[in-house]
XYZ file of C-alpha atoms in Angstrom:
464
model
C 3.524 22.535 -8.437
C 6.004 22.351 -11.309
C 8.349 24.764 -9.548
C 8.069 22.805 -6.285
C 8.816 19.556 -8.135
C 11.910 20.971 -9.788
C 13.256 22.413 -6.553
C 12.746 19.177 -4.619
C 14.212 16.991 -7.345
C 17.194 19.338 -7.594
C 17.703 18.944 -3.855
C 17.505 15.175 -4.079
C 19.989 14.970 -6.915
C 22.377 17.479 -5.409
C 22.428 15.618 -2.124
C 23.938 12.717 -4.038
C 26.663 14.944 -5.442
C 27.561 16.953 -2.381
C 26.101 15.512 0.792
C 27.940 17.855 3.141
C 29.053 21.457 3.085
C 32.613 22.183 2.069
C 35.190 21.617 4.846
C 32.824 19.372 6.793
C 34.071 15.835 7.497
C 31.902 12.719 7.235
C 32.164 12.316 11.009
C 31.188 15.911 11.730
C 28.512 16.973 9.257
C 26.694 20.253 9.409
C 23.401 20.078 11.323
C 21.417 21.935 8.680
C 22.807 19.708 5.915
C 21.813 16.553 7.797
C 18.370 17.956 8.566
C 17.722 18.686 4.889
C 19.179 15.369 3.756
C 16.962 13.461 6.190
C 13.911 15.440 5.037
C 14.676 14.736 1.369
C 15.301 11.059 2.110
C 12.052 10.795 4.050
C 10.064 12.334 1.196
C 11.725 10.231 -1.475
C 11.477 6.940 0.411
C 8.039 7.407 1.964
C 6.323 5.035 -0.542
C 8.698 2.194 0.337
C 7.890 2.316 4.039
C 4.195 3.062 3.464
C 4.024 -0.033 1.248
C 5.382 -2.115 4.136
C 2.199 -1.363 6.085
C 0.225 -3.557 3.672
C 3.021 -6.095 3.162
C 3.239 -6.572 6.913
C -0.521 -6.760 7.531
C -1.269 -9.051 4.598
C 1.785 -11.309 4.509
C 3.808 -11.138 7.743
C 1.790 -10.394 10.889
C -0.044 -13.596 11.772
C -2.226 -11.677 14.250
C -3.571 -9.405 11.525
C -7.154 -10.110 10.363
C -5.844 -9.660 6.806
C -2.987 -12.151 7.121
C -2.448 -14.998 4.680
C 0.799 -16.850 3.964
C 2.865 -15.359 1.149
C 1.885 -16.361 -2.390
C -1.704 -17.187 -1.360
C -4.605 -15.943 -3.442
C -7.471 -14.234 -1.635
C -10.739 -13.203 -3.251
C -12.887 -10.642 -1.468
C -16.624 -11.241 -1.750
C -17.602 -7.853 -0.397
C -16.836 -4.291 -1.369
C -14.696 -2.219 0.983
C -16.376 -0.495 3.940
C -15.267 2.020 6.611
C -14.110 -0.975 8.680
C -11.263 -1.578 6.213
C -8.364 0.560 7.386
C -5.195 -0.984 5.935
C -5.235 0.803 2.575
C -6.043 4.491 2.171
C -8.580 5.615 -0.444
C -9.855 2.102 -1.292
C -12.202 1.664 -4.222
C -15.819 0.659 -3.767
C -16.373 -0.528 -7.339
C -14.794 -3.934 -7.670
C -14.102 -7.150 -5.873
C -10.438 -7.387 -5.019
C -8.193 -10.364 -5.592
C -4.967 -9.964 -3.655
C -1.678 -11.777 -3.320
C 1.375 -10.760 -1.329
C 4.171 -12.443 -3.222
C 7.648 -13.617 -2.239
C 9.674 -14.280 -5.405
C 12.966 -15.236 -3.768
C 12.565 -19.002 -4.217
C 10.659 -19.156 -7.484
C 8.353 -17.223 -9.834
C 4.677 -16.567 -9.212
C 2.330 -18.095 -11.780
C -0.869 -16.234 -12.736
C -3.503 -18.085 -14.767
C -6.470 -16.041 -15.956
C -9.561 -17.334 -17.778
C -11.242 -15.789 -20.784
C -13.311 -12.893 -19.375
C -15.704 -11.524 -21.964
C -18.576 -10.088 -19.935
C -16.895 -7.587 -17.604
C -13.811 -5.536 -16.837
C -11.006 -7.106 -14.810
C -7.367 -6.285 -14.185
C -4.333 -7.459 -12.248
C -1.980 -4.685 -11.211
C 1.562 -5.569 -10.134
C 3.167 -3.234 -7.582
C 6.844 -3.314 -6.682
C 8.142 -2.462 -3.225
C 8.648 1.160 -4.299
C 4.959 1.100 -5.443
C 5.742 1.316 -9.162
C 3.124 -0.301 -11.391
C 5.533 -2.511 -13.314
C 3.002 -4.806 -14.980
C -0.642 -5.328 -15.900
C -2.815 -8.244 -16.935
C -6.457 -7.741 -17.885
C -9.144 -6.412 -20.176
C -7.436 -3.134 -20.996
C -3.889 -4.448 -21.484
C -3.690 -8.140 -22.385
C -7.271 -8.529 -23.623
C -10.152 -10.859 -22.838
C -8.567 -14.212 -23.742
C -7.155 -16.711 -21.256
C -3.451 -16.526 -20.479
C -0.626 -17.811 -18.268
C 2.027 -15.487 -16.845
C 5.110 -15.882 -14.649
C 6.230 -12.990 -12.460
C 9.941 -13.486 -11.856
C 12.126 -11.848 -9.219
C 15.001 -9.477 -10.038
C 17.588 -12.230 -9.508
C 15.791 -15.050 -11.301
C 17.417 -16.287 -14.522
C 16.103 -19.842 -14.668
C 13.799 -21.519 -17.209
C 10.033 -21.134 -17.482
C 7.415 -23.619 -18.693
C 6.549 -23.470 -22.411
C 3.849 -20.986 -23.323
C 4.212 -18.952 -20.124
C 4.798 -15.219 -20.575
C 7.360 -13.612 -18.251
C 6.829 -10.373 -16.333
C 10.020 -9.219 -14.577
C 9.670 -7.741 -11.097
C 12.195 -5.181 -9.797
C 11.701 -6.383 -6.202
C 11.690 -9.723 -4.406
C 8.366 -8.961 -2.755
C 5.392 -7.481 -4.542
C 1.726 -6.804 -4.202
C -0.705 -8.154 -6.751
C -4.068 -6.410 -6.800
C -6.818 -7.797 -8.973
C -10.049 -5.911 -9.623
C -13.189 -7.565 -10.965
C -16.140 -5.388 -11.924
C -19.349 -6.091 -10.009
C -22.762 -4.518 -9.608
C -23.731 -5.477 -6.049
C -27.310 -4.292 -6.574
C -27.809 -7.111 -9.105
C -27.689 -10.598 -7.483
C -27.160 -12.236 -10.872
C -24.155 -10.040 -11.599
C -22.709 -10.779 -8.159
C -22.753 -14.505 -8.896
C -21.202 -13.975 -12.317
C -18.423 -11.807 -10.908
C -17.645 -14.364 -8.221
C -17.587 -17.111 -10.859
C -14.900 -15.172 -12.713
C -12.888 -14.815 -9.509
C -13.144 -18.558 -8.878
C -11.311 -19.179 -12.166
C -8.261 -17.110 -11.258
C -5.316 -19.393 -10.386
C -2.276 -17.859 -8.693
C 0.556 -19.546 -6.831
C 4.231 -20.475 -6.833
C 5.534 -22.161 -9.977
C 6.129 -25.658 -8.603
C 2.468 -25.795 -7.531
C 1.456 -25.857 -11.201
C 4.679 -27.250 -12.683
C 6.298 -29.771 -10.283
C 9.187 -30.259 -12.684
C 10.414 -26.765 -11.705
C 11.408 -27.093 -8.020
C 11.956 -23.989 -5.869
C 15.350 -22.801 -4.693
C 16.219 -22.786 -1.010
C 16.017 -19.401 0.679
C 16.790 -18.266 4.198
C 13.931 -17.308 6.507
C 13.574 -13.585 7.196
C 13.127 -11.912 10.553
C 10.682 -9.211 9.473
C 10.636 -6.078 11.668
C 7.369 -5.093 13.310
C 5.406 -2.329 11.625
C 3.840 0.346 13.809
C 2.193 3.407 12.326
C 3.761 5.701 14.926
C 7.263 4.573 13.899
C 6.969 6.625 10.712
C 7.426 9.748 12.847
C 10.665 8.483 14.422
C 14.121 7.298 13.307
C 12.634 3.791 13.166
C 11.369 4.876 9.741
C 14.931 4.497 8.479
C 15.418 1.161 10.207
C 12.468 -0.153 8.214
C 13.794 1.509 5.071
C 17.244 -0.085 5.309
C 15.666 -3.483 5.855
C 13.377 -3.136 2.832
C 15.971 -1.760 0.416
C 17.889 -5.049 0.347
C 15.018 -6.681 -1.536
C 14.715 -4.021 -4.260
C 16.668 -3.646 -7.486
C 16.641 0.110 -7.994
C 17.045 1.777 -11.353
C 20.412 3.394 -12.090
C 18.792 6.796 -11.715
C 17.394 5.997 -8.302
C 20.650 4.396 -7.149
C 22.360 7.748 -7.614
C 19.717 9.442 -5.499
C 19.897 6.802 -2.775
C 23.704 6.989 -2.724
C 23.284 10.633 -1.802
C 21.596 9.615 1.431
C 24.311 7.240 2.674
C 25.925 9.959 4.775
C 22.797 9.929 6.957
C 22.962 6.176 7.576
C 20.688 4.959 4.793
C 22.032 1.826 3.130
C 20.363 -1.350 1.909
C 20.444 -4.211 4.394
C 22.520 -2.330 6.972
C 21.333 -1.711 10.548
C 20.325 1.906 10.973
C 22.540 3.165 13.801
C 23.175 6.729 12.671
C 20.757 8.276 15.164
C 22.277 6.472 18.154
C 25.828 6.981 16.904
C 25.467 10.774 16.617
C 23.847 12.160 19.793
C 24.657 15.761 18.866
C 22.816 15.370 15.574
C 19.708 13.769 17.012
C 17.686 17.023 17.125
C 18.602 17.712 13.489
C 17.649 14.172 12.458
C 14.267 14.384 14.198
C 13.705 17.855 12.728
C 14.470 16.375 9.320
C 11.894 13.639 9.868
C 9.309 16.202 10.938
C 10.130 18.343 7.924
C 9.928 15.335 5.624
C 6.479 14.451 6.960
C 5.334 18.024 6.353
C 6.736 17.905 2.824
C 4.798 14.697 2.132
C 1.531 16.166 3.429
C 1.959 19.477 1.645
C 3.026 18.013 -1.681
C 0.242 15.417 -1.721
C -2.380 18.148 -1.458
C -0.829 20.093 -4.319
C -0.286 17.259 -6.746
C -1.336 17.770 -10.304
C -3.129 20.703 -11.893
C -6.290 22.033 -10.251
C -9.141 22.582 -12.707
C -12.690 23.411 -11.596
C -11.547 22.593 -8.049
C -10.487 19.094 -9.095
C -6.911 17.953 -8.756
C -6.053 16.186 -11.983
C -3.422 13.561 -11.214
C -0.310 13.533 -13.422
C -0.708 11.632 -16.675
C 1.850 9.153 -17.998
C 3.452 6.077 -16.445
C 3.278 5.344 -12.703
C 5.925 6.036 -11.770
C 9.390 5.518 -13.262
C 11.428 8.663 -12.554
C 8.401 10.623 -11.367
C 9.367 10.259 -7.701
C 7.312 13.191 -6.504
C 4.117 11.747 -7.969
C 5.060 8.399 -6.446
C 5.178 9.902 -2.960
C 2.026 11.945 -3.517
C 0.012 8.927 -4.602
C 1.422 6.774 -1.776
C 0.072 9.374 0.630
C -3.318 10.004 -0.975
C -4.198 6.716 -2.661
C -1.475 4.102 -2.607
C -1.637 1.454 -5.361
C -3.551 3.749 -7.677
C -3.799 2.442 -11.198
C -1.762 4.001 -13.964
C -3.819 6.594 -15.890
C -4.242 4.431 -18.979
C -5.953 1.821 -16.783
C -7.982 4.099 -14.531
C -7.884 7.833 -13.873
C -8.662 9.526 -10.568
C -9.670 13.203 -10.404
C -9.673 14.247 -6.733
C -11.519 17.173 -5.132
C -10.757 18.754 -1.752
C -12.410 22.099 -2.538
C -15.546 23.527 -4.062
C -15.870 25.860 -7.048
C -14.740 28.819 -4.918
C -11.668 27.016 -3.600
C -13.082 26.455 -0.105
C -12.529 23.089 1.635
C -15.357 20.605 1.262
C -17.144 20.138 4.579
C -20.126 17.923 5.355
C -21.888 20.682 7.262
C -22.536 22.254 3.869
C -24.468 20.864 0.903
C -22.907 20.576 -2.549
C -23.850 19.500 -6.060
C -22.023 18.463 -9.197
C -23.959 18.451 -12.465
C -22.999 16.575 -15.609
C -24.766 18.051 -18.616
C -26.394 15.767 -21.157
C -23.756 13.821 -23.067
C -20.963 14.960 -20.752
C -20.746 12.103 -18.254
C -17.202 10.855 -17.557
C -15.904 9.431 -20.892
C -14.862 5.835 -20.183
C -14.664 2.481 -21.925
C -15.869 0.580 -18.870
C -17.451 2.414 -15.898
C -17.063 5.359 -13.500
C -17.807 6.288 -9.891
C -17.317 8.973 -7.228
C -16.207 7.834 -3.751
C -16.387 9.772 -0.477
C -13.441 9.936 1.977
C -12.861 11.535 5.342
C -10.016 14.031 4.828
C -8.375 13.167 8.152
C -8.028 9.455 7.450
C -8.593 8.991 3.694
C -10.939 6.143 4.633
C -14.552 5.518 3.643
C -17.247 7.385 5.535
C -19.783 5.560 7.696
C -23.385 6.575 6.980
C -26.958 5.415 7.560
C -27.668 4.298 4.005
C -24.272 2.511 3.713
C -23.472 4.230 0.428
C -19.770 4.916 0.039
C -19.683 5.654 -3.684
C -22.058 6.631 -6.443
C -21.783 6.192 -10.210
C -23.116 4.765 -13.433
C -24.084 1.472 -11.750
C -25.930 3.068 -8.802
C -29.494 1.839 -8.826
C -32.304 4.387 -8.865
C -30.431 7.586 -9.724
C -32.718 10.273 -11.152
C -31.755 12.211 -14.270
C -33.058 15.645 -15.206
C -35.580 16.272 -17.949
C -32.711 17.486 -20.102
C -30.846 14.181 -19.432
C -28.370 15.892 -17.107
C -27.232 14.184 -13.910
C -26.782 16.000 -10.581
C -25.077 14.316 -7.629
C -25.266 15.793 -4.122
C -22.701 15.718 -1.306
C -23.296 16.530 2.346
C -23.932 15.088 5.790
C -27.679 15.452 5.197
C -29.637 14.459 2.087
C -30.956 17.252 -0.147
C -34.680 17.813 0.310
C -34.900 14.438 2.070
C -34.077 12.655 -1.173
C -31.370 9.977 -1.216
C -31.404 8.721 -4.807
C -28.546 10.996 -5.993
C -26.926 11.637 -2.594
C -23.440 10.607 -1.492
C -23.259 11.023 2.306
C -20.378 13.014 3.809
C -18.968 13.272 7.338
C -19.711 16.323 9.469
C -16.139 17.523 9.000
C -13.844 17.981 5.997
C -14.069 15.460 3.199
C -12.778 14.822 -0.291
C -14.207 12.905 -3.216
C -12.378 10.822 -5.771
C -13.734 10.108 -9.236
C -12.669 6.792 -10.722
C -12.736 6.363 -14.477
C -12.000 2.814 -15.608
C -10.639 2.695 -19.127
C -10.532 6.481 -19.621
C -10.920 7.549 -23.217
C -8.335 9.581 -25.117
C -9.973 12.910 -24.318
C -9.204 12.213 -20.651
C -5.638 11.021 -21.219
C -4.771 14.012 -23.405
C -6.215 16.461 -20.875
C -9.192 17.660 -22.932
C -11.870 16.507 -20.454
C -12.168 17.561 -16.826
C -15.036 17.141 -14.338
C -17.483 20.002 -13.779
C -17.071 22.020 -10.560
C -18.579 21.115 -7.208
C -20.956 23.939 -6.248
C -21.857 24.753 -2.664
C -25.641 24.988 -2.228
C -26.022 25.767 1.481
C -23.877 26.470 4.510
C -21.660 29.239 5.814
């Protein structure tokens, strides 16, 4: 993985220094050079376009069941189910509080209450999917607070006592998570009471003395999933880039893609303007898609069959990790907030498949080391969505009611399409085909963040 990362990053950086082979003119580039440039651009920029899927569904498309006007708070009162298909690898541990924010006219104000009895967090995602800010138990503490998220071009005043968080993009996603134990009706009410105290909206809503600026309406392009496999991917990309303030490092990389028609706010006409290069451009898109899929399945170090996601900040200059996470679990928390070991294979390195039965055993005293709570969630490998099953269990963890521990205080969890020995207490149902499981560790302790702890292997019990 490290070698792959270095080679790809070298290619990205070099494309900015020498986009075309020697003796090739800008109007007559080499087909192979364009193909590789398009592939590199697709890989690098995949998170930006993938992020637009949620931005469009939640804040633009009025026909979407998820739509709400920009800057509107929405509290979910149910955990995610297989019917939720707009975000891959969703968690099944917390109630979500979401806001799709437009910061062009004015800042977004976030007021949080004192939350002493449970974990909560607000994660701020830029349009490139960087986690540029956090509010919550693990970062700002349990006291009440008032915050203003300001856009990249905002330089105006803020109300007294309001803490500023600077956004690198004009649009952002705010994802709040509030811990809940749905098997306890009392806890459900308490979690919802916490959500009811969150106050989020544009600044003049709370402070009328700070009026908004006038901004022009935007003609947002339609998002279609199939467009990601066509040159329309770059039309969406050019549109989105105009609302992002890239780092100096990323500007250099993006400048390297200009020769293929990629430029912020400009119509993407390169494909139509260069008929002879169209096969190379489409080949580059296909290659880029393959690079995304391949890299995402190789991310991190594999230990005991578990892929251990990269540690550190999410994401900064770690563009490869940014693309990998956008593919496998977009909007994942930064490791210090929550850590996500991911397993596609068993102890022997064979793909996990629901036609087999598997077990993972945590010895006494060796459960996932966390400050808050942990879980394991089941996903269909084809879709990265939750798996429908008869008992409607999509995750299992330390808050699962009725789990049975061994006499030695160990805990064994079973995976498979059928329950082990007709027992369901410790069973996480799987599809009949390939699946993967993600462990979520909220508030991972130092032994996780320094790489000392890893999950035990998943052992196949029955099957071919």
